[in-house]
């Protein structure tokens, strides 16, 4: 049972445009969400996070939106750059412990 | 920032042998360490959670006798894949939780069992 899902395995965007990566979850006990960027054969790199008490968090080109009622979050990258090309994972943490549950990842390709 | 150093980054071993992967927290104390496995083009799957000085908690389906986790100090956690087989070939990543609420990840170990 996948508690965190990223339904789009890949996304292609033109440089300078907005990239929107989506993530859905089923566990209502999740209260903290994170986005990571990952290259092959490397560990994930933290991008941005959001607590369930907020609906938006912004850091430079990255903005994460959380819709608790829909159990949906999204990562917006604007403007997208070729260096953003990587696999992006969303992750969620429940309020009963500090382990993370990861989505399946979305491969973002930003074309020059 | 908090850094976890993971070694080796790449290892090839013969079937039936054991391989040890180390994760060291360089500038902080890692009370809790997580071990993940990632198969090609798949998500990171949590294998086990280890707390310093106590036994690791394994996720369902993960054999504790095959994947031995030791977290004897606040700066070192190890994962030993015992009697490795080709199906154990994967990318293994450790992660430590931070007092700030975030997490830091090691750079991963690619294990190939031949």
PDB file of C-alpha atoms in Angstrom:
ATOM      1  CA  UNK A   1       0.000   0.000   0.000  1.00  0.00           C
ATOM      2  CA  UNK A   2       1.681   3.140  -1.254  1.00  0.00           C
ATOM      3  CA  UNK A   3       1.008   5.895   1.221  1.00  0.00           C
ATOM      4  CA  UNK A   4       2.845   8.505  -0.818  1.00  0.00           C
ATOM      5  CA  UNK A   5       2.385   8.588  -4.563  1.00  0.00           C
ATOM      6  CA  UNK A   6       3.906  10.555  -7.370  1.00  0.00           C
ATOM      7  CA  UNK A   7       1.765   9.655 -10.319  1.00  0.00           C
ATOM      8  CA  UNK A   8       3.924  11.234 -12.988  1.00  0.00           C
ATOM      9  CA  UNK A   9       7.115   9.232 -13.523  1.00  0.00           C
ATOM     10  CA  UNK A  10       8.540  11.940 -15.749  1.00  0.00           C
ATOM     11  CA  UNK A  11       8.070  15.572 -16.705  1.00  0.00           C
ATOM     12  CA  UNK A  12       9.663  17.599 -19.474  1.00  0.00           C
ATOM     13  CA  UNK A  13       9.747  21.389 -19.295  1.00  0.00           C
ATOM     14  CA  UNK A  14      11.335  24.127 -21.340  1.00  0.00           C
ATOM     15  CA  UNK A  15      13.999  26.224 -19.679  1.00  0.00           C
ATOM     16  CA  UNK A  16      12.551  29.336 -18.077  1.00  0.00           C
ATOM     17  CA  UNK A  17       9.079  27.891 -17.699  1.00  0.00           C
ATOM     18  CA  UNK A  18       7.463  26.565 -14.538  1.00  0.00           C
ATOM     19  CA  UNK A  19       7.871  22.965 -13.421  1.00  0.00           C
ATOM     20  CA  UNK A  20       5.082  21.553 -11.292  1.00  0.00           C
ATOM     21  CA  UNK A  21       5.657  18.241  -9.560  1.00  0.00           C
ATOM     22  CA  UNK A  22       2.771  16.612  -7.771  1.00  0.00           C
ATOM     23  CA  UNK A  23       2.491  14.282  -4.827  1.00  0.00           C
ATOM     24  CA  UNK A  24      -0.508  12.642  -3.174  1.00  0.00           C
ATOM     25  CA  UNK A  25      -0.722  10.898   0.158  1.00  0.00           C
ATOM     26  CA  UNK A  26      -3.261   8.749   1.911  1.00  0.00           C
ATOM     27  CA  UNK A  27      -2.196   8.794   5.550  1.00  0.00           C
ATOM     28  CA  UNK A  28      -3.908  11.615   7.413  1.00  0.00           C
ATOM     29  CA  UNK A  29      -1.353  11.245  10.214  1.00  0.00           C
ATOM     30  CA  UNK A  30       1.394  12.732   8.061  1.00  0.00           C
ATOM     31  CA  UNK A  31       2.221  16.184   9.391  1.00  0.00           C
ATOM     32  CA  UNK A  32       5.473  17.138   7.717  1.00  0.00           C
ATOM     33  CA  UNK A  33       6.388  16.934   4.070  1.00  0.00           C
ATOM     34  CA  UNK A  34       9.698  17.281   2.286  1.00  0.00           C
ATOM     35  CA  UNK A  35      10.959  17.434  -1.277  1.00  0.00           C
ATOM     36  CA  UNK A  36      14.300  15.986  -2.301  1.00  0.00           C
ATOM     37  CA  UNK A  37      16.313  16.129  -5.489  1.00  0.00           C
ATOM     38  CA  UNK A  38      18.350  13.098  -6.432  1.00  0.00           C
ATOM     39  CA  UNK A  39      20.915  12.226  -9.049  1.00  0.00           C
ATOM     40  CA  UNK A  40      21.783   8.609  -9.917  1.00  0.00           C
ATOM     41  CA  UNK A  41      24.167   6.940  -7.485  1.00  0.00           C
ATOM     42  CA  UNK A  42      23.957   9.841  -5.047  1.00  0.00           C
ATOM     43  CA  UNK A  43      22.050  10.482  -1.867  1.00  0.00           C
ATOM     44  CA  UNK A  44      18.977  12.747  -1.905  1.00  0.00           C
ATOM     45  CA  UNK A  45      19.497  16.469  -1.464  1.00  0.00           C
ATOM     46  CA  UNK A  46      16.965  18.380   0.591  1.00  0.00           C
ATOM     47  CA  UNK A  47      15.095  21.120  -1.242  1.00  0.00           C
ATOM     48  CA  UNK A  48      12.196  22.403   0.790  1.00  0.00           C
ATOM     49  CA  UNK A  49       9.723  21.267   3.404  1.00  0.00           C
ATOM     50  CA  UNK A  50       6.333  22.218   4.747  1.00  0.00           C
ATOM     51  CA  UNK A  51       4.502  21.580   7.966  1.00  0.00           C
ATOM     52  CA  UNK A  52       0.865  20.570   7.908  1.00  0.00           C
ATOM     53  CA  UNK A  53      -0.069  23.786   9.687  1.00  0.00           C
ATOM     54  CA  UNK A  54       0.909  25.736   6.592  1.00  0.00           C
ATOM     55  CA  UNK A  55      -0.338  25.682   3.035  1.00  0.00           C
ATOM     56  CA  UNK A  56       2.635  27.282   1.342  1.00  0.00           C
ATOM     57  CA  UNK A  57       6.356  27.580   1.808  1.00  0.00           C
ATOM     58  CA  UNK A  58       8.695  29.420  -0.509  1.00  0.00           C
ATOM     59  CA  UNK A  59      12.459  29.363  -0.869  1.00  0.00           C
ATOM     60  CA  UNK A  60      13.913  31.118  -3.863  1.00  0.00           C
ATOM     61  CA  UNK A  61      12.779  29.401  -7.044  1.00  0.00           C
ATOM     62  CA  UNK A  62      11.094  26.618  -5.083  1.00  0.00           C
ATOM     63  CA  UNK A  63       7.590  26.784  -3.643  1.00  0.00           C
ATOM     64  CA  UNK A  64       5.718  23.942  -2.033  1.00  0.00           C
ATOM     65  CA  UNK A  65       1.939  24.013  -1.737  1.00  0.00           C
ATOM     66  CA  UNK A  66      -0.023  21.775   0.597  1.00  0.00           C
ATOM     67  CA  UNK A  67      -3.726  21.020   0.274  1.00  0.00           C
ATOM     68  CA  UNK A  68      -4.567  19.003   3.362  1.00  0.00           C
ATOM     69  CA  UNK A  69      -8.183  18.386   2.465  1.00  0.00           C
ATOM     70  CA  UNK A  70      -7.119  16.873  -0.841  1.00  0.00           C
ATOM     71  CA  UNK A  71      -4.031  15.224   0.687  1.00  0.00           C
ATOM     72  CA  UNK A  72      -2.012  16.723  -2.099  1.00  0.00           C
ATOM     73  CA  UNK A  73       1.166  18.688  -2.309  1.00  0.00           C
ATOM     74  CA  UNK A  74       3.062  20.160  -5.186  1.00  0.00           C
ATOM     75  CA  UNK A  75       6.493  21.587  -5.827  1.00  0.00           C
ATOM     76  CA  UNK A  76       6.778  24.544  -8.165  1.00  0.00           C
ATOM     77  CA  UNK A  77      10.103  25.471  -9.684  1.00  0.00           C
ATOM     78  CA  UNK A  78      10.220  28.761 -11.510  1.00  0.00           C
ATOM     79  CA  UNK A  79      12.043  29.579 -13.628  1.00  0.00           C
ATOM     80  CA  UNK A  80      13.211  26.068 -14.447  1.00  0.00           C
ATOM     81  CA  UNK A  81      16.864  25.625 -15.336  1.00  0.00           C
ATOM     82  CA  UNK A  82      18.664  22.760 -17.092  1.00  0.00           C
ATOM     83  CA  UNK A  83      20.528  22.103 -13.846  1.00  0.00           C
ATOM     84  CA  UNK A  84      17.213  21.246 -12.231  1.00  0.00           C
ATOM     85  CA  UNK A  85      17.063  18.063 -14.297  1.00  0.00           C
ATOM     86  CA  UNK A  86      17.013  15.211 -11.785  1.00  0.00           C
ATOM     87  CA  UNK A  87      14.621  12.869 -10.022  1.00  0.00           C
ATOM     88  CA  UNK A  88      12.448  14.560  -7.417  1.00  0.00           C
ATOM     89  CA  UNK A  89      11.033  12.685  -4.464  1.00  0.00           C
ATOM     90  CA  UNK A  90       8.387  13.846  -2.067  1.00  0.00           C
ATOM     91  CA  UNK A  91       8.485  12.397   1.416  1.00  0.00           C
ATOM     92  CA  UNK A  92       6.142  12.497   4.367  1.00  0.00           C
ATOM     93  CA  UNK A  93       6.537  12.044   8.092  1.00  0.00           C
ATOM     94  CA  UNK A  94       3.868  10.992  10.538  1.00  0.00           C
ATOM     95  CA  UNK A  95       3.341  12.526  13.936  1.00  0.00           C
ATOM     96  CA  UNK A  96       3.982   9.205  15.671  1.00  0.00           C
ATOM     97  CA  UNK A  97       7.607   8.885  14.684  1.00  0.00           C
ATOM     98  CA  UNK A  98      10.320  10.444  12.602  1.00  0.00           C
ATOM     99  CA  UNK A  99      10.671   7.962   9.771  1.00  0.00           C
ATOM    100  CA  UNK A 100      10.068   9.193   6.232  1.00  0.00           C
ATOM    101  CA  UNK A 101       7.885   7.580   3.598  1.00  0.00           C
ATOM    102  CA  UNK A 102       8.946   8.383   0.057  1.00  0.00           C
ATOM    103  CA  UNK A 103       6.977   8.680  -3.136  1.00  0.00           C
ATOM    104  CA  UNK A 104       8.121   6.900  -6.263  1.00  0.00           C
ATOM    105  CA  UNK A 105       9.848   9.928  -7.724  1.00  0.00           C
ATOM    106  CA  UNK A 106       9.379  12.073 -10.815  1.00  0.00           C
ATOM    107  CA  UNK A 107      12.147  12.535 -13.344  1.00  0.00           C
ATOM    108  CA  UNK A 108      12.286  16.179 -14.397  1.00  0.00           C
ATOM    109  CA  UNK A 109      13.983  17.102 -17.634  1.00  0.00           C
ATOM    110  CA  UNK A 110      14.491  20.798 -18.307  1.00  0.00           C
ATOM    111  CA  UNK A 111      15.332  21.425 -21.941  1.00  0.00           C
ATOM    112  CA  UNK A 112      17.510  24.385 -22.930  1.00  0.00           C
TER     113      UNK A 112
ATOM    114  CA  UNK B   1      25.699  21.783   7.884  1.00  0.00           C
ATOM    115  CA  UNK B   2      25.198  18.298   9.238  1.00  0.00           C
ATOM    116  CA  UNK B   3      27.002  15.763   7.088  1.00  0.00           C
ATOM    117  CA  UNK B   4      26.774  12.000   6.975  1.00  0.00           C
ATOM    118  CA  UNK B   5      29.720  10.284   5.359  1.00  0.00           C
ATOM    119  CA  UNK B   6      28.873   6.921   3.803  1.00  0.00           C
ATOM    120  CA  UNK B   7      31.455   4.355   2.685  1.00  0.00           C
ATOM    121  CA  UNK B   8      32.116   2.626   0.452  1.00  0.00           C
ATOM    122  CA  UNK B   9      30.358   4.390  -2.398  1.00  0.00           C
ATOM    123  CA  UNK B  10      30.643   1.348  -4.618  1.00  0.00           C
ATOM    124  CA  UNK B  11      31.388  -2.293  -3.893  1.00  0.00           C
ATOM    125  CA  UNK B  12      31.368  -5.541  -5.815  1.00  0.00           C
ATOM    126  CA  UNK B  13      31.369  -8.774  -3.866  1.00  0.00           C
ATOM    127  CA  UNK B  14      31.073 -12.450  -4.560  1.00  0.00           C
ATOM    128  CA  UNK B  15      27.876 -14.294  -3.818  1.00  0.00           C
ATOM    129  CA  UNK B  16      27.929 -15.712  -0.310  1.00  0.00           C
ATOM    130  CA  UNK B  17      30.251 -13.127   1.179  1.00  0.00           C
ATOM    131  CA  UNK B  18      29.364 -10.299   3.554  1.00  0.00           C
ATOM    132  CA  UNK B  19      29.662  -6.579   2.974  1.00  0.00           C
ATOM    133  CA  UNK B  20      29.729  -3.819   5.565  1.00  0.00           C
ATOM    134  CA  UNK B  21      28.538  -0.300   4.818  1.00  0.00           C
ATOM    135  CA  UNK B  22      29.423   2.506   7.217  1.00  0.00           C
ATOM    136  CA  UNK B  23      27.742   5.802   7.877  1.00  0.00           C
ATOM    137  CA  UNK B  24      29.421   8.381  10.068  1.00  0.00           C
ATOM    138  CA  UNK B  25      27.982  11.651  11.248  1.00  0.00           C
ATOM    139  CA  UNK B  26      30.836  14.105  10.924  1.00  0.00           C
ATOM    140  CA  UNK B  27      29.763  17.151  12.901  1.00  0.00           C
ATOM    141  CA  UNK B  28      26.762  16.096  14.923  1.00  0.00           C
ATOM    142  CA  UNK B  29      25.472  13.227  16.989  1.00  0.00           C
ATOM    143  CA  UNK B  30      23.108  10.918  15.180  1.00  0.00           C
ATOM    144  CA  UNK B  31      20.757   9.451  17.730  1.00  0.00           C
ATOM    145  CA  UNK B  32      18.597   7.896  15.043  1.00  0.00           C
ATOM    146  CA  UNK B  33      19.785   6.509  11.737  1.00  0.00           C
ATOM    147  CA  UNK B  34      17.642   5.180   8.911  1.00  0.00           C
ATOM    148  CA  UNK B  35      18.704   2.706   6.257  1.00  0.00           C
ATOM    149  CA  UNK B  36      17.087   2.730   2.832  1.00  0.00           C
ATOM    150  CA  UNK B  37      17.375   0.627  -0.269  1.00  0.00           C
ATOM    151  CA  UNK B  38      16.650   1.832  -3.768  1.00  0.00           C
ATOM    152  CA  UNK B  39      16.249  -0.459  -6.755  1.00  0.00           C
ATOM    153  CA  UNK B  40      16.729   1.045 -10.224  1.00  0.00           C
ATOM    154  CA  UNK B  41      14.076   3.594 -11.111  1.00  0.00           C
ATOM    155  CA  UNK B  42      12.206   2.931  -7.887  1.00  0.00           C
ATOM    156  CA  UNK B  43      11.603   4.785  -4.676  1.00  0.00           C
ATOM    157  CA  UNK B  44      13.670   4.736  -1.523  1.00  0.00           C
ATOM    158  CA  UNK B  45      12.327   1.972   0.657  1.00  0.00           C
ATOM    159  CA  UNK B  46      12.972   2.132   4.371  1.00  0.00           C
ATOM    160  CA  UNK B  47      14.669  -1.024   5.590  1.00  0.00           C
ATOM    161  CA  UNK B  48      15.214  -0.269   9.252  1.00  0.00           C
ATOM    162  CA  UNK B  49      15.486   2.395  11.906  1.00  0.00           C
ATOM    163  CA  UNK B  50      18.297   2.260  14.402  1.00  0.00           C
ATOM    164  CA  UNK B  51      18.679   4.154  17.632  1.00  0.00           C
ATOM    165  CA  UNK B  52      22.043   4.459  19.308  1.00  0.00           C
ATOM    166  CA  UNK B  53      22.599   1.722  21.829  1.00  0.00           C
ATOM    167  CA  UNK B  54      19.490  -0.290  21.052  1.00  0.00           C
ATOM    168  CA  UNK B  55      18.366  -2.881  18.559  1.00  0.00           C
ATOM    169  CA  UNK B  56      17.247  -1.757  15.150  1.00  0.00           C
ATOM    170  CA  UNK B  57      13.596  -1.809  14.161  1.00  0.00           C
ATOM    171  CA  UNK B  58      13.130  -3.523  10.828  1.00  0.00           C
ATOM    172  CA  UNK B  59      10.379  -2.876   8.331  1.00  0.00           C
ATOM    173  CA  UNK B  60       8.093  -5.693   7.316  1.00  0.00           C
ATOM    174  CA  UNK B  61       9.721  -8.041   4.864  1.00  0.00           C
ATOM    175  CA  UNK B  62      13.297  -7.083   5.739  1.00  0.00           C
ATOM    176  CA  UNK B  63      15.310  -9.969   7.159  1.00  0.00           C
ATOM    177  CA  UNK B  64      17.082  -8.802  10.284  1.00  0.00           C
ATOM    178  CA  UNK B  65      19.514 -11.728  10.201  1.00  0.00           C
ATOM    179  CA  UNK B  66      20.536 -10.851   6.678  1.00  0.00           C
ATOM    180  CA  UNK B  67      20.817  -7.107   7.111  1.00  0.00           C
ATOM    181  CA  UNK B  68      22.653  -6.573  10.368  1.00  0.00           C
ATOM    182  CA  UNK B  69      22.548  -3.045  11.692  1.00  0.00           C
ATOM    183  CA  UNK B  70      24.810  -1.793  14.429  1.00  0.00           C
ATOM    184  CA  UNK B  71      24.512   1.660  15.950  1.00  0.00           C
ATOM    185  CA  UNK B  72      26.921   1.407  18.828  1.00  0.00           C
ATOM    186  CA  UNK B  73      27.880   5.065  18.954  1.00  0.00           C
ATOM    187  CA  UNK B  74      26.316   8.424  18.249  1.00  0.00           C
ATOM    188  CA  UNK B  75      28.544   8.937  15.236  1.00  0.00           C
ATOM    189  CA  UNK B  76      28.612   5.542  13.562  1.00  0.00           C
ATOM    190  CA  UNK B  77      26.010   3.163  12.187  1.00  0.00           C
ATOM    191  CA  UNK B  78      26.805   0.154  10.052  1.00  0.00           C
ATOM    192  CA  UNK B  79      24.776  -2.094   7.786  1.00  0.00           C
ATOM    193  CA  UNK B  80      26.197  -5.536   7.052  1.00  0.00           C
ATOM    194  CA  UNK B  81      24.685  -7.518   4.220  1.00  0.00           C
ATOM    195  CA  UNK B  82      25.421 -11.108   5.177  1.00  0.00           C
ATOM    196  CA  UNK B  83      25.718 -13.973   2.705  1.00  0.00           C
ATOM    197  CA  UNK B  84      24.979 -11.598  -0.124  1.00  0.00           C
ATOM    198  CA  UNK B  85      23.211 -12.824  -3.229  1.00  0.00           C
ATOM    199  CA  UNK B  86      22.686 -11.165  -6.611  1.00  0.00           C
ATOM    200  CA  UNK B  87      19.170 -10.113  -5.633  1.00  0.00           C
ATOM    201  CA  UNK B  88      20.714  -7.996  -2.860  1.00  0.00           C
ATOM    202  CA  UNK B  89      22.358  -5.837  -5.497  1.00  0.00           C
ATOM    203  CA  UNK B  90      20.935  -2.401  -4.931  1.00  0.00           C
ATOM    204  CA  UNK B  91      21.690   1.150  -3.859  1.00  0.00           C
ATOM    205  CA  UNK B  92      21.798   1.521  -0.088  1.00  0.00           C
ATOM    206  CA  UNK B  93      21.466   4.919   1.594  1.00  0.00           C
ATOM    207  CA  UNK B  94      21.658   5.940   5.220  1.00  0.00           C
ATOM    208  CA  UNK B  95      19.995   8.960   6.738  1.00  0.00           C
ATOM    209  CA  UNK B  96      20.128  10.659  10.101  1.00  0.00           C
ATOM    210  CA  UNK B  97      17.430  12.718  11.705  1.00  0.00           C
ATOM    211  CA  UNK B  98      18.455  16.136  12.954  1.00  0.00           C
ATOM    212  CA  UNK B  99      17.369  17.967  16.065  1.00  0.00           C
ATOM    213  CA  UNK B 100      16.110  20.724  13.755  1.00  0.00           C
ATOM    214  CA  UNK B 101      13.518  18.282  12.441  1.00  0.00           C
ATOM    215  CA  UNK B 102      15.208  17.720   9.119  1.00  0.00           C
ATOM    216  CA  UNK B 103      17.226  14.862   7.767  1.00  0.00           C
ATOM    217  CA  UNK B 104      20.608  14.436   6.182  1.00  0.00           C
ATOM    218  CA  UNK B 105      21.474  11.629   3.811  1.00  0.00           C
ATOM    219  CA  UNK B 106      24.647   9.773   3.020  1.00  0.00           C
ATOM    220  CA  UNK B 107      25.859   9.645  -0.558  1.00  0.00           C
ATOM    221  CA  UNK B 108      24.800   6.041  -0.952  1.00  0.00           C
ATOM    222  CA  UNK B 109      26.510   2.718  -1.649  1.00  0.00           C
ATOM    223  CA  UNK B 110      26.001   0.799  -4.835  1.00  0.00           C
ATOM    224  CA  UNK B 111      26.306  -2.907  -4.067  1.00  0.00           C
ATOM    225  CA  UNK B 112      26.762  -5.390  -6.867  1.00  0.00           C
ATOM    226  CA  UNK B 113      26.811  -9.074  -5.977  1.00  0.00           C
ATOM    227  CA  UNK B 114      28.266 -11.352  -8.628  1.00  0.00           C
TER     228      UNK B 114
END
